[in-house]
Amino acid sequence: MRLHPFSLVLLSILYNLTWIEASQTYILSYRSQIKNAVVISESFYLSASMKEIHAQSMQSLKIDATNENDLNIIVQKNKDLILEFLMKYGTHTRSFEKVYNNQSSSLISITIPPTYLTVDFKNDYAIITRLKQDN
């Protein structure tokens, strides 16, 4: 089968459009410790997935990304919004409290386990989609 030059150009355009619209898979994790209502430590990590996974798309969050194309900057600017979104779907909480001489002290740990996400850039938005791994 012989392809015409026009067909090659069309295939090239379609391939590039697919590449532009493709999403990247990331892993996000979060942990914080709060002692007596004061945050004493916090870690927030977003890294590209090292392998391809088989997962279903679940809920999505649309974030304004006007004039920004660096994902790390977008994530840092919208960290609270992203954490609020993800905390709805699986957060581990541990609480240690004690009362001594009518004074209480507490230590609370909040953890979002490593969560797979995809990020798509469309128009002026970054669309973050939570993934559920297939078993």
Tab-separated table of N, CA, C and O in Angstrom:
chain	number	residue	atom	x	y	z
A	1	MET	N	0.839	-1.166	0.000
A	1	MET	CA	0.000	0.000	0.000
A	1	MET	C	0.893	1.242	0.000
A	1	MET	O	1.779	1.379	0.812
A	2	ARG	N	0.622	2.156	-0.882
A	2	ARG	CA	1.423	3.368	-1.020
A	2	ARG	C	0.640	4.555	-0.455
A	2	ARG	O	-0.515	4.774	-0.792
A	3	LEU	N	1.278	5.320	0.455
A	3	LEU	CA	0.629	6.495	1.023
A	3	LEU	C	0.988	7.732	0.207
A	3	LEU	O	2.123	7.912	-0.195
A	4	HIS	N	0.007	8.547	-0.029
A	4	HIS	CA	0.227	9.802	-0.739
A	4	HIS	C	0.842	10.823	0.216
A	4	HIS	O	0.646	10.741	1.424
A	5	PRO	N	1.567	11.799	-0.307
A	5	PRO	CA	2.171	12.821	0.551
A	5	PRO	C	1.146	13.522	1.444
A	5	PRO	O	1.422	13.813	2.597
A	6	PHE	N	-0.056	13.765	0.930
A	6	PHE	CA	-1.097	14.395	1.731
A	6	PHE	C	-1.465	13.519	2.925
A	6	PHE	O	-1.667	14.007	4.031
A	7	SER	N	-1.534	12.211	2.717
A	7	SER	CA	-1.854	11.275	3.796
A	7	SER	C	-0.789	11.309	4.875
A	7	SER	O	-1.091	11.258	6.063
A	8	LEU	N	0.463	11.403	4.462
A	8	LEU	CA	1.550	11.474	5.442
A	8	LEU	C	1.458	12.741	6.280
A	8	LEU	O	1.666	12.718	7.491
A	9	VAL	N	1.126	13.848	5.647
A	9	VAL	CA	0.978	15.108	6.378
A	9	VAL	C	-0.192	15.003	7.352
A	9	VAL	O	-0.089	15.400	8.517
A	10	LEU	N	-1.311	14.441	6.912
A	10	LEU	CA	-2.481	14.283	7.763
A	10	LEU	C	-2.166	13.384	8.959
A	10	LEU	O	-2.522	13.702	10.093
A	11	LEU	N	-1.497	12.276	8.733
A	11	LEU	CA	-1.115	11.379	9.819
A	11	LEU	C	-0.191	12.083	10.806
A	11	LEU	O	-0.309	11.919	12.023
A	12	SER	N	0.731	12.861	10.277
A	12	SER	CA	1.651	13.602	11.137
A	12	SER	C	0.890	14.596	12.009
A	12	SER	O	1.147	14.723	13.198
A	13	ILE	N	-0.060	15.308	11.447
A	13	ILE	CA	-0.861	16.274	12.202
A	13	ILE	C	-1.669	15.553	13.272
A	13	ILE	O	-1.706	15.974	14.430
A	14	LEU	N	-2.317	14.450	12.912
A	14	LEU	CA	-3.110	13.699	13.883
A	14	LEU	C	-2.240	13.166	15.008
A	14	LEU	O	-2.618	13.201	16.175
A	15	TYR	N	-1.052	12.684	14.680
A	15	TYR	CA	-0.135	12.170	15.692
A	15	TYR	C	0.263	13.293	16.654
A	15	TYR	O	0.241	13.132	17.864
A	16	ASN	N	0.575	14.467	16.121
A	16	ASN	CA	0.978	15.585	16.967
A	16	ASN	C	-0.174	16.078	17.830
A	16	ASN	O	0.028	16.447	18.975
A	17	LEU	N	-1.396	16.089	17.303
A	17	LEU	CA	-2.541	16.487	18.109
A	17	LEU	C	-2.751	15.510	19.256
A	17	LEU	O	-3.035	15.907	20.375
A	18	THR	N	-2.595	14.236	18.991
A	18	THR	CA	-2.727	13.228	20.032
A	18	THR	C	-1.675	13.457	21.101
A	18	THR	O	-1.948	13.396	22.289
A	19	TRP	N	-0.465	13.768	20.680
A	19	TRP	CA	0.613	13.977	21.638
A	19	TRP	C	0.352	15.206	22.501
A	19	TRP	O	0.550	15.189	23.698
A	20	ILE	N	-0.160	16.260	21.905
A	20	ILE	CA	-0.431	17.484	22.644
A	20	ILE	C	-1.533	17.257	23.671
A	20	ILE	O	-1.467	17.741	24.778
A	21	GLU	N	-2.550	16.492	23.320
A	21	GLU	CA	-3.679	16.264	24.203
A	21	GLU	C	-3.414	15.156	25.220
A	21	GLU	O	-4.210	14.944	26.110
A	22	ALA	N	-2.306	14.431	25.083
A	22	ALA	CA	-2.027	13.316	25.983
A	22	ALA	C	-1.825	13.829	27.398
A	22	ALA	O	-1.336	14.926	27.618
A	23	SER	N	-2.204	13.023	28.358
A	23	SER	CA	-2.030	13.420	29.743
A	23	SER	C	-0.857	12.666	30.351
A	23	SER	O	-0.511	11.578	29.901
A	24	GLN	N	-0.279	13.262	31.352
A	24	GLN	CA	0.844	12.667	32.064
A	24	GLN	C	0.327	12.137	33.394
A	24	GLN	O	-0.515	12.763	34.028
A	25	THR	N	0.839	10.986	33.836
A	25	THR	CA	0.430	10.402	35.103
A	25	THR	C	1.423	10.788	36.193
A	25	THR	O	2.630	10.721	35.989
A	26	TYR	N	0.896	11.188	37.340
A	26	TYR	CA	1.707	11.611	38.476
A	26	TYR	C	1.272	10.874	39.728
A	26	TYR	O	0.183	10.313	39.788
A	27	ILE	N	2.128	10.921	40.737
A	27	ILE	CA	1.798	10.379	42.053
A	27	ILE	C	1.901	11.536	43.043
A	27	ILE	O	2.917	12.226	43.086
A	28	LEU	N	0.839	11.740	43.819
A	28	LEU	CA	0.832	12.793	44.823
A	28	LEU	C	0.672	12.165	46.194
A	28	LEU	O	-0.132	11.247	46.373
A	29	SER	N	1.440	12.658	47.163
A	29	SER	CA	1.259	12.219	48.546
A	29	SER	C	1.392	13.428	49.463
A	29	SER	O	2.037	14.423	49.117
A	30	TYR	N	0.763	13.324	50.625
A	30	TYR	CA	0.744	14.439	51.569
A	30	TYR	C	0.722	13.898	52.989
A	30	TYR	O	0.092	12.883	53.272
A	31	ARG	N	1.423	14.605	53.868
A	31	ARG	CA	1.399	14.261	55.286
A	31	ARG	C	1.633	15.526	56.102
A	31	ARG	O	2.472	16.354	55.740
A	32	SER	N	0.883	15.671	57.179
A	32	SER	CA	1.120	16.791	58.084
A	32	SER	C	0.918	16.329	59.516
A	32	SER	O	0.181	15.373	59.777
A	33	GLN	N	1.597	17.019	60.418
A	33	GLN	CA	1.428	16.773	61.844
A	33	GLN	C	1.069	18.099	62.498
A	33	GLN	O	1.704	19.131	62.241
A	34	ILE	N	0.049	18.032	63.353
A	34	ILE	CA	-0.457	19.207	64.028
A	34	ILE	C	-0.379	18.954	65.528
A	34	ILE	O	-0.942	17.979	66.027
A	35	LYS	N	0.361	19.819	66.226
A	35	LYS	CA	0.490	19.682	67.678
A	35	LYS	C	-0.169	20.885	68.328
A	35	LYS	O	0.213	22.033	68.065
A	36	ASN	N	-1.161	20.603	69.154
A	36	ASN	CA	-1.902	21.652	69.864
A	36	ASN	C	-2.354	22.759	68.906
A	36	ASN	O	-2.140	23.940	69.147
A	37	ALA	N	-2.951	22.374	67.801
A	37	ALA	CA	-3.537	23.269	66.794
A	37	ALA	C	-2.511	24.060	65.984
A	37	ALA	O	-2.860	25.013	65.307
A	38	VAL	N	-1.230	23.654	66.004
A	38	VAL	CA	-0.189	24.316	65.225
A	38	VAL	C	0.481	23.269	64.326
A	38	VAL	O	0.893	22.205	64.801
A	39	VAL	N	0.569	23.566	63.038
A	39	VAL	CA	1.230	22.644	62.104
A	39	VAL	C	2.728	22.639	62.420
A	39	VAL	O	3.385	23.686	62.380
A	40	ILE	N	3.253	21.457	62.751
A	40	ILE	CA	4.683	21.369	63.080
A	40	ILE	C	5.502	20.739	61.962
A	40	ILE	O	6.712	20.927	61.911
A	41	SER	N	4.846	19.998	61.082
A	41	SER	CA	5.554	19.471	59.907
A	41	SER	C	4.549	19.195	58.799
A	41	SER	O	3.386	18.913	59.056
A	42	GLU	N	5.057	19.308	57.575
A	42	GLU	CA	4.191	19.098	56.423
A	42	GLU	C	5.057	18.667	55.245
A	42	GLU	O	6.125	19.229	55.018
A	43	SER	N	4.602	17.654	54.523
A	43	SER	CA	5.283	17.246	53.290
A	43	SER	C	4.236	17.062	52.204
A	43	SER	O	3.155	16.524	52.444
A	44	PHE	N	4.572	17.534	51.025
A	44	PHE	CA	3.659	17.523	49.875
A	44	PHE	C	4.505	17.191	48.662
A	44	PHE	O	5.398	17.959	48.299
A	45	TYR	N	4.300	16.012	48.087
A	45	TYR	CA	5.132	15.567	46.974
A	45	TYR	C	4.286	15.256	45.748
A	45	TYR	O	3.245	14.613	45.846
A	46	LEU	N	4.759	15.714	44.606
A	46	LEU	CA	4.167	15.384	43.312
A	46	LEU	C	5.310	14.965	42.407
A	46	LEU	O	6.271	15.710	42.216
A	47	SER	N	5.239	13.745	41.890
A	47	SER	CA	6.290	13.275	40.991
A	47	SER	C	5.670	12.494	39.839
A	47	SER	O	4.587	11.925	39.973
A	48	ALA	N	6.360	12.504	38.729
A	48	ALA	CA	5.881	11.764	37.558
A	48	ALA	C	5.948	10.270	37.846
A	48	ALA	O	6.884	9.797	38.495
A	49	SER	N	4.958	9.552	37.384
A	49	SER	CA	4.941	8.107	37.553
A	49	SER	C	6.054	7.489	36.714
A	49	SER	O	6.281	7.891	35.574
A	50	MET	N	6.743	6.524	37.284
A	50	MET	CA	7.870	5.895	36.592
A	50	MET	C	7.420	4.762	35.675
A	50	MET	O	8.200	4.278	34.878
A	51	LYS	N	6.162	4.333	35.837
A	51	LYS	CA	5.674	3.244	34.986
A	51	LYS	C	4.229	3.514	34.598
A	51	LYS	O	3.524	4.284	35.244
A	52	GLU	N	3.815	2.883	33.543
A	52	GLU	CA	2.440	3.007	33.093
A	52	GLU	C	1.555	2.154	33.997
A	52	GLU	O	1.931	1.047	34.385
A	53	ILE	N	0.393	2.674	34.353
A	53	ILE	CA	-0.516	1.921	35.206
A	53	ILE	C	-1.840	1.707	34.489
A	53	ILE	O	-2.177	2.439	33.567
A	54	HIS	N	-2.554	0.704	34.942
A	54	HIS	CA	-3.899	0.449	34.429
A	54	HIS	C	-4.861	0.939	35.495
A	54	HIS	O	-4.887	0.420	36.608
A	55	ALA	N	-5.620	1.979	35.158
A	55	ALA	CA	-6.498	2.598	36.139
A	55	ALA	C	-7.717	3.200	35.455
A	55	ALA	O	-7.711	3.436	34.253
A	56	GLN	N	-8.727	3.438	36.279
A	56	GLN	CA	-9.949	4.093	35.807
A	56	GLN	C	-9.927	5.552	36.239
A	56	GLN	O	-9.506	5.869	37.359
A	57	SER	N	-10.383	6.421	35.366
A	57	SER	CA	-10.516	7.828	35.730
A	57	SER	C	-11.684	7.980	36.686
A	57	SER	O	-12.744	7.405	36.480
A	58	MET	N	-11.472	8.750	37.725
A	58	MET	CA	-12.528	8.986	38.710
A	58	MET	C	-12.904	10.474	38.676
A	58	MET	O	-13.132	11.002	37.611
A	59	GLN	N	-12.882	11.146	39.794
A	59	GLN	CA	-13.287	12.537	39.891
A	59	GLN	C	-12.206	13.461	39.328
A	59	GLN	O	-11.026	13.130	39.330
A	60	SER	N	-12.638	14.650	38.887
A	60	SER	CA	-11.711	15.631	38.319
A	60	SER	C	-11.857	16.984	39.004
A	60	SER	O	-12.912	17.319	39.522
A	61	LEU	N	-10.768	17.725	38.969
A	61	LEU	CA	-10.720	19.081	39.499
A	61	LEU	C	-10.164	19.984	38.413
A	61	LEU	O	-9.118	19.692	37.838
A	62	LYS	N	-10.875	21.056	38.120
A	62	LYS	CA	-10.465	21.998	37.079
A	62	LYS	C	-9.855	23.224	37.751
A	62	LYS	O	-10.500	23.876	38.572
A	63	ILE	N	-8.599	23.517	37.406
A	63	ILE	CA	-7.873	24.628	38.014
A	63	ILE	C	-7.505	25.640	36.939
A	63	ILE	O	-6.998	25.264	35.873
A	64	ASP	N	-7.709	26.899	37.251
A	64	ASP	CA	-7.333	27.969	36.317
A	64	ASP	C	-5.811	28.000	36.178
A	64	ASP	O	-5.091	28.092	37.174
A	65	ALA	N	-5.337	27.891	34.947
A	65	ALA	CA	-3.897	27.900	34.673
A	65	ALA	C	-3.551	28.960	33.642
A	65	ALA	O	-2.618	28.812	32.860
A	66	THR	N	-4.301	30.056	33.656
A	66	THR	CA	-4.070	31.138	32.707
A	66	THR	C	-2.659	31.684	32.881
A	66	THR	O	-2.211	31.933	33.990
A	67	ASN	N	-1.948	31.829	31.776
A	67	ASN	CA	-0.588	32.373	31.749
A	67	ASN	C	0.428	31.538	32.520
A	67	ASN	O	1.461	32.045	32.935
A	68	GLU	N	0.141	30.275	32.749
A	68	GLU	CA	1.093	29.414	33.451
A	68	GLU	C	1.097	28.039	32.812
A	68	GLU	O	0.051	27.474	32.562
A	69	ASN	N	2.274	27.506	32.543
A	69	ASN	CA	2.353	26.163	31.977
A	69	ASN	C	3.288	25.258	32.760
A	69	ASN	O	3.516	24.131	32.376
A	70	ASP	N	3.834	25.745	33.881
A	70	ASP	CA	4.691	24.935	34.738
A	70	ASP	C	3.813	24.262	35.799
A	70	ASP	O	3.245	24.937	36.666
A	71	LEU	N	3.720	22.948	35.724
A	71	LEU	CA	2.832	22.207	36.614
A	71	LEU	C	3.196	22.412	38.082
A	71	LEU	O	2.325	22.556	38.924
A	72	ASN	N	4.483	22.441	38.413
A	72	ASN	CA	4.882	22.613	39.811
A	72	ASN	C	4.390	23.939	40.378
A	72	ASN	O	3.937	24.000	41.516
A	73	ILE	N	4.449	24.993	39.593
A	73	ILE	CA	3.961	26.301	40.050
A	73	ILE	C	2.445	26.268	40.219
A	73	ILE	O	1.908	26.759	41.216
A	74	ILE	N	1.751	25.657	39.265
A	74	ILE	CA	0.287	25.557	39.346
A	74	ILE	C	-0.120	24.788	40.602
A	74	ILE	O	-1.017	25.195	41.336
A	75	VAL	N	0.561	23.687	40.864
A	75	VAL	CA	0.236	22.855	42.027
A	75	VAL	C	0.517	23.614	43.325
A	75	VAL	O	-0.295	23.601	44.249
A	76	GLN	N	1.655	24.291	43.415
A	76	GLN	CA	1.970	25.036	44.640
A	76	GLN	C	0.984	26.180	44.886
A	76	GLN	O	0.581	26.420	46.022
A	77	LYS	N	0.580	26.876	43.824
A	77	LYS	CA	-0.380	27.972	43.974
A	77	LYS	C	-1.752	27.475	44.407
A	77	LYS	O	-2.511	28.193	45.055
A	78	ASN	N	-2.096	26.247	44.030
A	78	ASN	CA	-3.430	25.693	44.291
A	78	ASN	C	-3.387	24.513	45.255
A	78	ASN	O	-4.290	23.676	45.247
A	79	LYS	N	-2.349	24.441	46.072
A	79	LYS	CA	-2.146	23.304	46.978
A	79	LYS	C	-3.353	23.060	47.877
A	79	LYS	O	-3.822	21.925	47.997
A	80	ASP	N	-3.893	24.100	48.496
A	80	ASP	CA	-5.030	23.925	49.415
A	80	ASP	C	-6.262	23.390	48.689
A	80	ASP	O	-6.959	22.521	49.202
A	81	LEU	N	-6.512	23.881	47.500
A	81	LEU	CA	-7.642	23.418	46.696
A	81	LEU	C	-7.472	21.942	46.319
A	81	LEU	O	-8.412	21.151	46.410
A	82	ILE	N	-6.263	21.557	45.923
A	82	ILE	CA	-5.983	20.166	45.544
A	82	ILE	C	-6.115	19.248	46.749
A	82	ILE	O	-6.703	18.165	46.663
A	83	LEU	N	-5.586	19.668	47.903
A	83	LEU	CA	-5.688	18.849	49.114
A	83	LEU	C	-7.136	18.674	49.548
A	83	LEU	O	-7.552	17.573	49.914
A	84	GLU	N	-7.914	19.743	49.498
A	84	GLU	CA	-9.334	19.644	49.844
A	84	GLU	C	-10.049	18.653	48.925
A	84	GLU	O	-10.853	17.841	49.370
A	85	PHE	N	-9.732	18.707	47.626
A	85	PHE	CA	-10.310	17.790	46.646
A	85	PHE	C	-9.943	16.339	46.983
A	85	PHE	O	-10.810	15.466	47.027
A	86	LEU	N	-8.664	16.063	47.237
A	86	LEU	CA	-8.219	14.690	47.470
A	86	LEU	C	-8.631	14.144	48.831
A	86	LEU	O	-8.824	12.932	48.979
A	87	MET	N	-8.770	15.009	49.818
A	87	MET	CA	-9.147	14.530	51.158
A	87	MET	C	-10.551	13.931	51.195
A	87	MET	O	-10.872	13.173	52.097
A	88	LYS	N	-11.362	14.222	50.228
A	88	LYS	CA	-12.704	13.644	50.159
A	88	LYS	C	-12.670	12.158	49.819
A	88	LYS	O	-13.645	11.449	50.039
A	89	TYR	N	-11.553	11.687	49.256
A	89	TYR	CA	-11.519	10.331	48.700
A	89	TYR	C	-10.504	9.411	49.359
A	89	TYR	O	-10.101	8.424	48.789
A	90	GLY	N	-10.076	9.699	50.551
A	90	GLY	CA	-9.193	8.775	51.249
A	90	GLY	C	-8.104	9.484	52.019
A	90	GLY	O	-7.073	9.833	51.468
A	91	THR	N	-8.370	9.706	53.297
A	91	THR	CA	-7.412	10.355	54.171
A	91	THR	C	-7.256	9.494	55.410
A	91	THR	O	-8.238	8.996	55.954
A	92	HIS	N	-6.026	9.321	55.841
A	92	HIS	CA	-5.762	8.618	57.100
A	92	HIS	C	-5.522	9.674	58.168
A	92	HIS	O	-4.749	10.607	57.972
A	93	THR	N	-6.183	9.499	59.309
A	93	THR	CA	-6.040	10.444	60.405
A	93	THR	C	-5.711	9.668	61.680
A	93	THR	O	-6.326	8.640	61.956
A	94	ARG	N	-4.724	10.164	62.402
A	94	ARG	CA	-4.354	9.587	63.683
A	94	ARG	C	-4.334	10.703	64.710
A	94	ARG	O	-3.790	11.770	64.439
A	95	SER	N	-4.887	10.440	65.884
A	95	SER	CA	-4.955	11.472	66.906
A	95	SER	C	-4.505	10.905	68.243
A	95	SER	O	-4.943	9.827	68.648
A	96	PHE	N	-3.605	11.617	68.897
A	96	PHE	CA	-3.150	11.257	70.237
A	96	PHE	C	-3.441	12.453	71.138
A	96	PHE	O	-2.972	13.559	70.876
A	97	GLU	N	-4.209	12.198	72.187
A	97	GLU	CA	-4.569	13.279	73.085
A	97	GLU	C	-4.357	12.840	74.525
A	97	GLU	O	-4.552	11.673	74.851
A	98	LYS	N	-3.936	13.791	75.344
A	98	LYS	CA	-3.824	13.486	76.766
A	98	LYS	C	-4.163	14.731	77.575
A	98	LYS	O	-3.975	15.866	77.124
A	99	VAL	N	-4.667	14.508	78.763
A	99	VAL	CA	-5.006	15.578	79.684
A	99	VAL	C	-4.228	15.311	80.966
A	99	VAL	O	-4.269	14.219	81.528
A	100	TYR	N	-3.494	16.326	81.403
A	100	TYR	CA	-2.704	16.216	82.626
A	100	TYR	C	-2.808	17.532	83.374
A	100	TYR	O	-2.550	18.601	82.796
A	101	ASN	N	-3.197	17.477	84.628
A	101	ASN	CA	-3.407	18.684	85.441
A	101	ASN	C	-4.322	19.693	84.743
A	101	ASN	O	-4.013	20.880	84.647
A	102	ASN	N	-5.422	19.211	84.216
A	102	ASN	CA	-6.418	20.038	83.529
A	102	ASN	C	-5.888	20.760	82.296
A	102	ASN	O	-6.445	21.743	81.849
A	103	GLN	N	-4.781	20.297	81.747
A	103	GLN	CA	-4.261	20.843	80.492
A	103	GLN	C	-4.229	19.716	79.470
A	103	GLN	O	-3.776	18.614	79.766
A	104	SER	N	-4.706	20.036	78.292
A	104	SER	CA	-4.727	19.000	77.261
A	104	SER	C	-3.646	19.280	76.226
A	104	SER	O	-3.257	20.421	75.994
A	105	SER	N	-3.170	18.201	75.643
A	105	SER	CA	-2.244	18.328	74.510
A	105	SER	C	-2.659	17.286	73.484
A	105	SER	O	-3.187	16.224	73.826
A	106	SER	N	-2.430	17.625	72.228
A	106	SER	CA	-2.826	16.703	71.172
A	106	SER	C	-1.782	16.693	70.067
A	106	SER	O	-1.061	17.669	69.853
A	107	LEU	N	-1.720	15.579	69.393
A	107	LEU	CA	-0.886	15.417	68.201
A	107	LEU	C	-1.743	14.705	67.165
A	107	LEU	O	-2.225	13.591	67.399
A	108	ILE	N	-1.957	15.355	66.042
A	108	ILE	CA	-2.791	14.798	64.981
A	108	ILE	C	-1.939	14.634	63.732
A	108	ILE	O	-1.206	15.551	63.343
A	109	SER	N	-2.017	13.462	63.122
A	109	SER	CA	-1.335	13.200	61.848
A	109	SER	C	-2.387	13.004	60.771
A	109	SER	O	-3.324	12.213	60.944
A	110	ILE	N	-2.221	13.715	59.661
A	110	ILE	CA	-3.124	13.582	58.514
A	110	ILE	C	-2.283	13.130	57.329
A	110	ILE	O	-1.254	13.736	57.023
A	111	THR	N	-2.728	12.077	56.667
A	111	THR	CA	-1.976	11.510	55.549
A	111	THR	C	-2.901	11.226	54.376
A	111	THR	O	-3.969	10.635	54.552
A	112	ILE	N	-2.490	11.670	53.184
A	112	ILE	CA	-3.125	11.224	51.946
A	112	ILE	C	-2.141	10.232	51.351
A	112	ILE	O	-1.014	10.603	51.018
A	113	PRO	N	-2.523	8.962	51.271
A	113	PRO	CA	-1.578	7.979	50.730
A	113	PRO	C	-1.240	8.304	49.277
A	113	PRO	O	-1.966	9.051	48.612
A	114	PRO	N	-0.137	7.781	48.772
A	114	PRO	CA	0.217	8.043	47.368
A	114	PRO	C	-0.980	7.780	46.451
A	114	PRO	O	-1.584	6.706	46.480
A	115	THR	N	-1.325	8.798	45.682
A	115	THR	CA	-2.504	8.764	44.816
A	115	THR	C	-2.092	9.055	43.386
A	115	THR	O	-1.373	10.014	43.126
A	116	TYR	N	-2.540	8.214	42.459
A	116	TYR	CA	-2.258	8.440	41.039
A	116	TYR	C	-3.209	9.492	40.491
A	116	TYR	O	-4.410	9.472	40.757
A	117	LEU	N	-2.646	10.410	39.711
A	117	LEU	CA	-3.405	11.480	39.079
A	117	LEU	C	-2.958	11.635	37.636
A	117	LEU	O	-1.823	11.318	37.306
A	118	THR	N	-3.847	12.144	36.819
A	118	THR	CA	-3.430	12.599	35.493
A	118	THR	C	-3.660	14.102	35.453
A	118	THR	O	-4.542	14.621	36.135
A	119	VAL	N	-2.854	14.773	34.660
A	119	VAL	CA	-3.008	16.211	34.486
A	119	VAL	C	-3.097	16.492	32.999
A	119	VAL	O	-2.230	16.080	32.230
A	120	ASP	N	-4.175	17.145	32.603
A	120	ASP	CA	-4.397	17.553	31.211
A	120	ASP	C	-4.470	19.069	31.174
A	120	ASP	O	-5.094	19.685	32.033
A	121	PHE	N	-3.851	19.646	30.174
A	121	PHE	CA	-3.942	21.083	29.972
A	121	PHE	C	-4.865	21.327	28.787
A	121	PHE	O	-4.587	20.874	27.681
A	122	LYS	N	-5.976	22.017	29.039
A	122	LYS	CA	-6.931	22.340	27.981
A	122	LYS	C	-7.357	23.782	28.146
A	122	LYS	O	-7.777	24.185	29.233
A	123	ASN	N	-7.236	24.534	27.051
A	123	ASN	CA	-7.531	25.966	27.067
A	123	ASN	C	-6.691	26.626	28.160
A	123	ASN	O	-5.493	26.505	28.152
A	124	ASP	N	-7.300	27.293	29.098
A	124	ASP	CA	-6.554	27.943	30.180
A	124	ASP	C	-6.707	27.205	31.501
A	124	ASP	O	-6.612	27.812	32.570
A	125	TYR	N	-6.922	25.895	31.432
A	125	TYR	CA	-7.150	25.116	32.644
A	125	TYR	C	-6.244	23.897	32.713
A	125	TYR	O	-5.871	23.313	31.697
A	126	ALA	N	-5.910	23.522	33.945
A	126	ALA	CA	-5.258	22.248	34.221
A	126	ALA	C	-6.349	21.370	34.840
A	126	ALA	O	-6.982	21.773	35.818
A	127	ILE	N	-6.585	20.223	34.256
A	127	ILE	CA	-7.615	19.318	34.767
A	127	ILE	C	-6.907	18.158	35.435
A	127	ILE	O	-6.198	17.369	34.799
A	128	ILE	N	-7.085	18.063	36.756
A	128	ILE	CA	-6.461	17.013	37.555
A	128	ILE	C	-7.515	15.944	37.800
A	128	ILE	O	-8.591	16.224	38.331
A	129	THR	N	-7.201	14.716	37.394
A	129	THR	CA	-8.142	13.610	37.524
A	129	THR	C	-7.552	12.541	38.430
A	129	THR	O	-6.431	12.084	38.198
A	130	ARG	N	-8.285	12.165	39.441
A	130	ARG	CA	-7.872	11.105	40.355
A	130	ARG	C	-8.082	9.763	39.664
A	130	ARG	O	-9.085	9.553	38.981
A	131	LEU	N	-7.123	8.859	39.832
A	131	LEU	CA	-7.211	7.544	39.206
A	131	LEU	C	-7.399	6.464	40.275
A	131	LEU	O	-6.853	6.560	41.366
A	132	LYS	N	-8.161	5.436	39.910
A	132	LYS	CA	-8.326	4.262	40.768
A	132	LYS	C	-7.693	3.095	40.023
A	132	LYS	O	-8.126	2.762	38.913
A	133	GLN	N	-6.675	2.502	40.628
A	133	GLN	CA	-5.959	1.402	39.972
A	133	GLN	C	-6.834	0.179	39.830
A	133	GLN	O	-7.580	-0.174	40.736
A	134	ASP	N	-6.722	-0.461	38.654
A	134	ASP	CA	-7.397	-1.739	38.436
A	134	ASP	C	-6.618	-2.818	39.158
A	134	ASP	O	-5.401	-2.771	39.247
A	135	ASN	N	-7.330	-3.781	39.690
A	135	ASN	CA	-6.650	-4.883	40.403
A	135	ASN	C	-6.294	-5.999	39.481
A	135	ASN	O	-6.754	-6.319	38.523
